């Protein structure tokens, strides 16, 4: 008879070999980064750095106008590759840089894409290297991705909007624009997306759409249970795992609603976020969305208890040495209740729970899965993951357990989403 610890070690050995591949970064992707003329060229330096950091091999191509805003020397230093600026560049043996560079690429990313450059593209003009490459790229295998940047009036102009629509119709992927202060002093739409938003969009672009058509509801972060207007009870959950799952689910093509406890993490792109504070608010928000969801992932660390009465005014220390008598009531178990009502309605909602434990992960996770009445429970060691960017997960279902070994939360989130997607097809 194996002890729990020995069983966990066995699972770890077996499952290591079955680990799913990482799908979430740009490792090995060959990206031609094209710069056209605009003040947003200064952001292309950061973008280039971020792409390289994410594992991509970046080849920079610049128009003459782009070189007025940032030097090829800067872009060469950041990409680690000589920059191309002319179709007459004699470094290429066959003198066909436009053919060679576009054939070697996994994507052409134009950032910033100026209004003028987009206008050229829709006409198939090819009078310098970058537009020539866009026209010469193999349409079916080398995607063209554009991150526009321009003044708000230029962006809103019917000619630009018409060009964007035509570019999309021609198969290009036109990313959105940011909103805010512009270099010209005006404020509005037209800023180039930030480097990390563009990297995120590329990662999403290459993520298989395993959850397309699904609506994934996720809870994340801690809850805060007020004792009085200035004090409360909470826990060390950072929300990072839940937010990573929301991002991975969105990349996989799902509609995603994230019910977040009090954390200051940025909302993943195209994810609908509902901020809550207490367990009761989280329960209410979840109930409102669960009826339309197909997957519910409860990653939040919900407080088990809340003060029976939250004082309306700050409880004062009166100098007598007496301590306030706090009494507690149990919070609703959101996951168990949602799973129960999904079963009662014979609905299709696939429920996934989390367990943050300090020891005996397999035993506690197995028991918790049964108690919550969910098909899948994800165990993790709380003290070694709270606030961290990495984690290790133990996936427990009716058949047994499988470990996803220590990795970044983002990569683990993608593996978990892949695993859930394969379960949905059998569900
Ligand atoms: O009971 P315990 O808190 O350990 O269970 C953890 C799982 O249950 C997590 O998925 C958590 O989000 C969920 N949970 C919940 N509502 C509660 C307590 C936990 O949804 N009140």
XYZ file of C-alpha atoms and ligand atoms in Angstrom:
448
model
C 0.000 0.000 0.000
C 1.535 3.326 -1.067
C 1.531 6.369 1.214
C 0.052 9.583 -0.162
C 3.559 11.007 -0.607
C 4.691 7.911 -2.561
C 1.573 8.097 -4.719
C 2.275 11.751 -5.487
C 5.821 10.862 -6.497
C 4.498 8.119 -8.789
C 2.086 10.552 -10.444
C 4.820 13.089 -10.942
C 7.011 10.450 -12.648
C 4.239 9.227 -14.946
C 2.850 12.590 -15.910
C 6.186 14.323 -16.658
C 6.431 12.335 -19.867
C 2.869 13.280 -20.806
C 3.350 17.025 -20.408
C 1.700 19.064 -23.114
C 3.886 21.348 -25.249
C 4.076 25.046 -24.419
C 1.937 26.988 -26.849
C 2.009 30.487 -25.567
C 5.183 32.263 -26.533
C 6.831 33.314 -29.770
C 9.705 30.880 -29.441
C 11.307 30.264 -32.835
C 8.881 32.496 -34.759
C 10.543 34.467 -37.557
C 8.978 37.896 -37.724
C 9.704 40.617 -40.231
C 9.080 43.844 -38.326
C 8.319 46.622 -40.795
C 8.471 50.261 -39.680
C 6.767 53.030 -41.626
C 6.984 56.765 -40.991
C 5.397 58.086 -37.811
C 6.331 59.248 -34.340
C 5.178 55.847 -32.993
C 8.478 54.508 -34.410
C 9.936 55.182 -30.961
C 7.619 52.463 -29.639
C 8.891 50.022 -32.277
C 12.201 49.886 -30.397
C 10.448 48.529 -27.288
C 8.332 46.245 -29.483
C 11.437 44.796 -31.111
C 12.950 44.141 -27.690
C 9.773 42.483 -26.442
C 9.520 40.253 -29.523
C 13.131 39.112 -29.075
C 12.489 38.541 -25.368
C 9.450 36.406 -26.236
C 11.737 34.175 -28.306
C 11.127 35.526 -31.825
C 13.818 36.067 -34.450
C 13.201 39.594 -35.702
C 14.258 40.983 -39.073
C 13.673 44.731 -39.269
C 12.762 46.449 -42.535
C 12.303 50.244 -42.551
C 10.921 52.712 -45.044
C 12.826 55.907 -45.769
C 10.232 57.832 -43.742
C 10.650 55.506 -40.724
C 14.396 56.200 -40.760
C 13.573 59.888 -40.182
C 12.109 58.932 -36.797
C 14.455 56.203 -35.514
C 17.796 55.026 -36.850
C 18.456 51.626 -38.404
C 21.436 51.417 -36.012
C 19.078 51.357 -33.017
C 16.879 48.710 -34.611
C 19.907 46.610 -35.610
C 21.234 46.696 -32.050
C 17.858 45.653 -30.626
C 17.076 42.936 -33.182
C 20.637 41.649 -33.481
C 20.250 41.607 -37.294
C 21.307 44.066 -40.009
C 18.334 46.222 -41.004
C 17.027 46.400 -44.589
C 15.958 49.789 -45.938
C 16.171 49.437 -49.709
C 15.066 47.067 -52.434
C 18.454 47.694 -54.060
C 20.319 46.171 -51.102
C 23.130 44.153 -52.685
C 23.724 41.968 -49.594
C 21.279 39.407 -50.986
C 22.998 37.048 -53.436
C 20.141 37.180 -55.934
C 19.424 40.860 -55.122
C 15.832 39.942 -54.276
C 15.471 40.957 -50.641
C 11.683 41.291 -51.083
C 11.379 37.629 -52.090
C 13.946 36.148 -49.710
C 12.811 37.964 -46.561
C 9.115 37.332 -47.135
C 9.665 33.603 -47.849
C 11.645 33.110 -44.636
C 9.066 34.792 -42.386
C 6.290 33.328 -40.246
C 4.600 36.758 -40.313
C 5.064 40.307 -41.550
C 4.264 42.743 -38.766
C 4.003 46.392 -39.768
C 4.282 48.547 -36.642
C 3.733 51.404 -36.896
C 1.572 51.208 -40.014
C 1.009 54.769 -41.236
C -2.154 55.953 -42.999
C -0.128 56.507 -46.155
C 1.387 53.013 -46.089
C -2.039 51.379 -45.669
C -3.358 53.463 -48.572
C -0.478 52.147 -50.687
C -1.121 48.539 -49.715
C -4.749 48.491 -50.823
C -3.632 49.483 -54.310
C -0.870 46.888 -54.418
C 1.741 49.577 -54.831
C 5.314 48.350 -54.487
C 7.702 51.236 -54.974
C 10.013 50.500 -52.027
C 11.158 47.382 -50.160
C 8.492 47.105 -47.443
C 5.415 47.510 -49.664
C 7.126 45.303 -52.252
C 7.496 42.583 -49.603
C 3.857 42.914 -48.546
C 2.775 42.394 -52.140
C 5.256 39.582 -52.780
C 4.498 37.587 -49.635
C 2.876 34.173 -50.092
C -0.721 35.086 -49.251
C -1.724 31.711 -47.786
C 1.277 31.050 -45.566
C 2.711 34.393 -44.439
C 0.158 36.513 -42.564
C 0.323 40.303 -42.737
C -0.404 41.978 -39.380
C -0.705 45.742 -39.082
C -0.576 47.958 -35.992
C -1.810 51.348 -37.221
C -0.613 54.622 -35.678
C -1.683 58.126 -36.634
C -3.413 61.326 -35.540
C -7.025 60.830 -34.414
C -8.482 62.811 -37.358
C -6.452 60.739 -39.806
C -7.628 57.521 -38.116
C -11.284 58.592 -38.102
C -11.189 59.802 -41.718
C -13.508 57.788 -43.992
C -10.588 57.160 -46.375
C -8.536 55.466 -43.623
C -11.508 53.460 -42.342
C -12.284 52.407 -45.922
C -8.660 51.325 -46.363
C -8.711 49.335 -43.114
C -11.871 47.527 -44.249
C -10.275 46.789 -47.634
C -7.063 45.512 -46.037
C -9.122 43.137 -43.879
C -11.071 42.000 -46.924
C -7.729 41.322 -48.630
C -6.734 39.027 -45.749
C -4.607 41.321 -43.569
C -5.028 41.339 -39.794
C -5.444 44.934 -38.691
C -5.002 45.388 -34.939
C -6.906 48.097 -33.128
C -5.474 51.401 -31.989
C -4.974 52.807 -28.510
C -6.706 55.859 -27.134
C -5.154 58.816 -25.291
C -2.670 61.664 -25.648
C -1.062 62.048 -29.050
C 2.322 63.526 -29.952
C 0.538 66.368 -31.790
C -1.073 67.477 -28.516
C -4.532 66.149 -29.353
C -6.311 63.335 -27.524
C -8.221 60.488 -29.097
C -8.010 57.205 -31.023
C -4.997 56.431 -33.171
C -2.089 55.661 -30.847
C -0.146 52.532 -31.712
C -0.874 49.710 -29.260
C 1.776 49.236 -26.574
C 4.535 46.682 -27.212
C 3.099 44.154 -24.780
C -0.370 44.442 -26.363
C 1.083 43.706 -29.796
C 3.088 40.730 -28.469
C -0.098 39.498 -26.784
C -2.019 39.847 -30.069
C 0.657 37.823 -31.899
C 0.600 35.092 -29.263
C -3.191 34.967 -29.543
C -2.893 34.826 -33.336
C -0.831 31.627 -33.142
C -2.846 29.924 -30.385
C -5.115 27.147 -31.710
C -8.748 28.156 -31.246
C -9.642 25.119 -29.120
C -12.331 26.988 -27.178
C -14.035 28.781 -30.015
C -17.780 29.003 -29.325
C -17.264 28.520 -25.572
C -18.065 31.094 -22.873
C -15.620 30.683 -20.011
C -16.419 32.201 -16.614
C -13.443 32.519 -14.253
C -13.125 33.741 -10.663
C -9.731 35.030 -9.536
C -7.963 36.691 -6.637
C -8.873 36.897 -2.970
C -12.065 38.210 -1.435
C -12.147 40.919 1.234
C -14.570 40.593 4.113
C -15.102 43.889 5.926
C -14.925 44.078 9.720
C -15.569 47.819 9.690
C -15.076 50.585 7.079
C -11.268 50.465 7.373
C -10.437 46.866 8.294
C -11.143 43.475 6.835
C -10.086 39.875 6.368
C -8.427 38.758 3.170
C -5.700 36.330 2.022
C -2.476 36.236 0.017
C -3.939 35.201 -3.344
C -2.477 37.483 -6.056
C -4.971 36.531 -8.769
C -2.111 35.829 -11.196
C -3.131 32.219 -11.922
C -6.775 33.123 -12.607
C -5.799 36.080 -14.779
C -3.378 33.865 -16.737
C -6.203 31.358 -17.310
C -8.468 34.169 -18.531
C -5.792 35.275 -21.001
C -5.152 31.719 -22.215
C -8.882 31.050 -22.666
C -9.267 34.287 -24.652
C -6.286 33.345 -26.840
C -7.939 29.963 -27.413
C -10.967 31.716 -28.911
C -13.389 31.724 -25.968
C -15.601 34.553 -24.836
C -14.252 35.178 -21.332
C -15.807 36.776 -18.245
C -13.460 37.291 -15.317
C -14.933 37.949 -11.885
C -12.013 39.468 -9.996
C -11.546 40.036 -6.295
C -9.537 43.074 -5.131
C -6.295 42.871 -7.145
C -4.603 45.521 -9.266
C -3.613 43.285 -12.192
C -4.285 44.599 -15.723
C -7.280 43.075 -17.485
C -6.258 40.670 -20.277
C -7.159 41.986 -23.744
C -10.773 41.373 -24.846
C -11.738 39.837 -21.503
C -14.852 41.144 -19.737
C -13.914 41.913 -16.140
C -16.343 42.290 -13.230
C -14.687 43.643 -10.078
C -16.019 42.470 -6.740
C -14.804 42.688 -3.166
C -16.601 40.212 -0.910
C -17.567 36.557 -1.334
C -21.249 37.543 -1.436
C -20.575 39.998 -4.286
C -18.531 37.347 -6.098
C -21.385 34.860 -5.705
C -23.894 37.351 -7.088
C -21.692 38.206 -10.087
C -21.049 34.524 -10.844
C -24.736 33.622 -10.636
C -25.599 36.399 -13.088
C -23.175 35.039 -15.701
C -23.152 31.264 -15.062
C -26.451 30.659 -16.885
C -24.834 31.721 -20.161
C -21.429 30.125 -19.573
C -20.235 26.738 -20.813
C -17.140 26.451 -18.589
C -16.715 27.706 -15.002
C -13.208 27.818 -13.546
C -13.181 28.798 -9.861
C -9.618 29.964 -9.276
C -10.457 32.553 -6.617
C -9.375 32.109 -3.018
C -12.767 32.841 -1.501
C -12.835 33.592 2.229
C -14.514 30.740 4.064
C -16.049 33.057 6.643
C -17.085 36.691 6.945
C -17.717 38.756 10.081
C -21.335 38.242 11.107
C -21.742 42.002 11.374
C -19.643 44.600 9.640
C -19.571 47.710 11.864
C -20.774 50.859 10.144
C -18.123 52.954 11.853
C -14.521 52.204 12.707
C -14.296 50.076 15.849
C -12.284 52.208 18.285
C -9.648 51.049 20.768
C -10.830 52.510 24.078
C -7.661 51.976 26.128
C -9.291 49.425 28.437
C -7.373 46.517 26.918
C -10.669 44.869 25.837
C -10.644 43.301 22.365
C -13.682 43.344 20.069
C -15.742 40.158 20.079
C -15.883 39.131 16.445
C -18.203 36.369 15.338
C -18.286 34.829 11.877
C -20.716 33.244 9.474
C -19.833 30.892 6.634
C -19.724 32.237 3.095
C -21.630 30.430 0.337
C -19.478 27.872 -1.476
C -19.789 29.427 -4.921
C -18.245 26.536 -6.821
C -20.239 23.808 -5.080
C -23.496 25.732 -5.533
C -22.917 26.480 -9.213
C -21.896 22.858 -9.880
C -24.974 21.582 -8.024
C -27.392 23.780 -9.921
C -25.732 22.843 -13.242
C -26.282 19.163 -12.351
C -29.874 19.823 -11.277
C -30.601 21.566 -14.569
C -28.759 18.846 -16.493
C -26.938 21.720 -18.159
C -23.675 21.602 -20.048
C -21.651 23.776 -17.678
C -18.230 22.158 -17.139
C -16.985 23.121 -13.664
C -13.344 23.224 -12.586
C -12.243 23.884 -9.000
C -8.909 24.832 -7.478
C -7.402 23.735 -4.187
C -4.609 25.705 -2.529
C -3.056 23.358 0.024
C 0.052 23.372 2.159
C 0.658 19.570 2.197
C -0.760 16.195 1.067
C -1.863 17.744 -2.202
C -3.182 14.583 -3.822
C -5.265 13.464 -0.861
C -6.745 16.900 -0.208
C -7.429 17.571 -3.893
C -9.093 14.204 -4.378
C -11.331 14.729 -1.369
C -12.139 18.287 -2.415
C -13.111 17.233 -5.928
C -15.665 14.809 -4.508
C -16.949 17.322 -1.958
C -17.410 20.070 -4.554
C -19.004 17.693 -7.059
C -16.850 18.810 -10.013
C -15.292 16.685 -12.774
C -11.876 18.360 -12.516
C -10.011 19.832 -9.578
C -6.660 21.579 -9.876
C -4.440 21.318 -6.811
C -1.503 23.594 -6.046
C 0.686 24.336 -3.048
C -0.517 27.761 -1.859
C 2.537 29.006 0.065
C 4.887 28.218 -2.817
C 2.774 29.972 -5.464
C 0.916 32.914 -3.897
C 2.256 36.076 -5.534
C 4.727 34.166 -7.734
C 4.865 34.063 -11.527
C 5.263 30.294 -11.578
C 3.428 27.332 -10.170
C 2.983 23.548 -10.462
C -0.458 22.001 -10.889
C -1.969 18.631 -10.059
C -5.010 17.825 -12.222
C -7.326 15.435 -10.388
C -10.331 13.780 -12.024
C -12.386 10.616 -11.449
C -9.690 8.484 -13.114
C -6.682 9.751 -11.159
C -4.198 12.567 -11.246
C -1.701 14.176 -13.578
C 0.951 16.752 -12.746
C 1.793 19.804 -14.813
C 5.342 20.450 -13.568
C 6.608 23.844 -12.406
C 6.459 26.446 -15.146
C 5.261 30.008 -15.632
C 1.607 30.576 -14.774
C 1.002 31.687 -18.348
C 2.320 28.416 -19.789
C 0.483 26.334 -17.196
C -2.713 28.232 -18.007
C -2.360 27.279 -21.683
C -1.789 23.640 -20.751
C -4.826 23.678 -18.474
C -6.950 25.209 -21.239
C -5.786 22.513 -23.674
C -6.660 19.871 -21.115
C -10.121 21.358 -20.480
C -10.760 21.649 -24.239
C -10.033 17.941 -24.713
C -12.418 17.115 -21.837
C -15.176 19.272 -23.375
C -15.118 17.227 -26.531
C -15.901 14.113 -24.418
C -18.245 15.916 -21.980
O -13.079 24.869 0.051
P -11.919 25.461 -0.601
O -11.839 26.938 -0.433
O -10.598 24.863 -0.286
O -12.162 25.133 -2.155
C -11.466 25.732 -3.150
C -12.283 25.822 -4.415
O -13.635 26.206 -4.151
C -11.764 26.896 -5.330
O -12.087 26.507 -6.644
C -12.536 28.112 -4.897
O -12.571 29.108 -5.896
C -13.898 27.518 -4.608
N -14.647 28.195 -3.537
C -15.783 28.895 -3.837
N -16.508 29.484 -2.837
C -16.122 29.392 -1.557
C -14.966 28.684 -1.223
C -14.233 28.109 -2.249
O -16.137 28.986 -5.021
N -16.825 29.961 -0.614
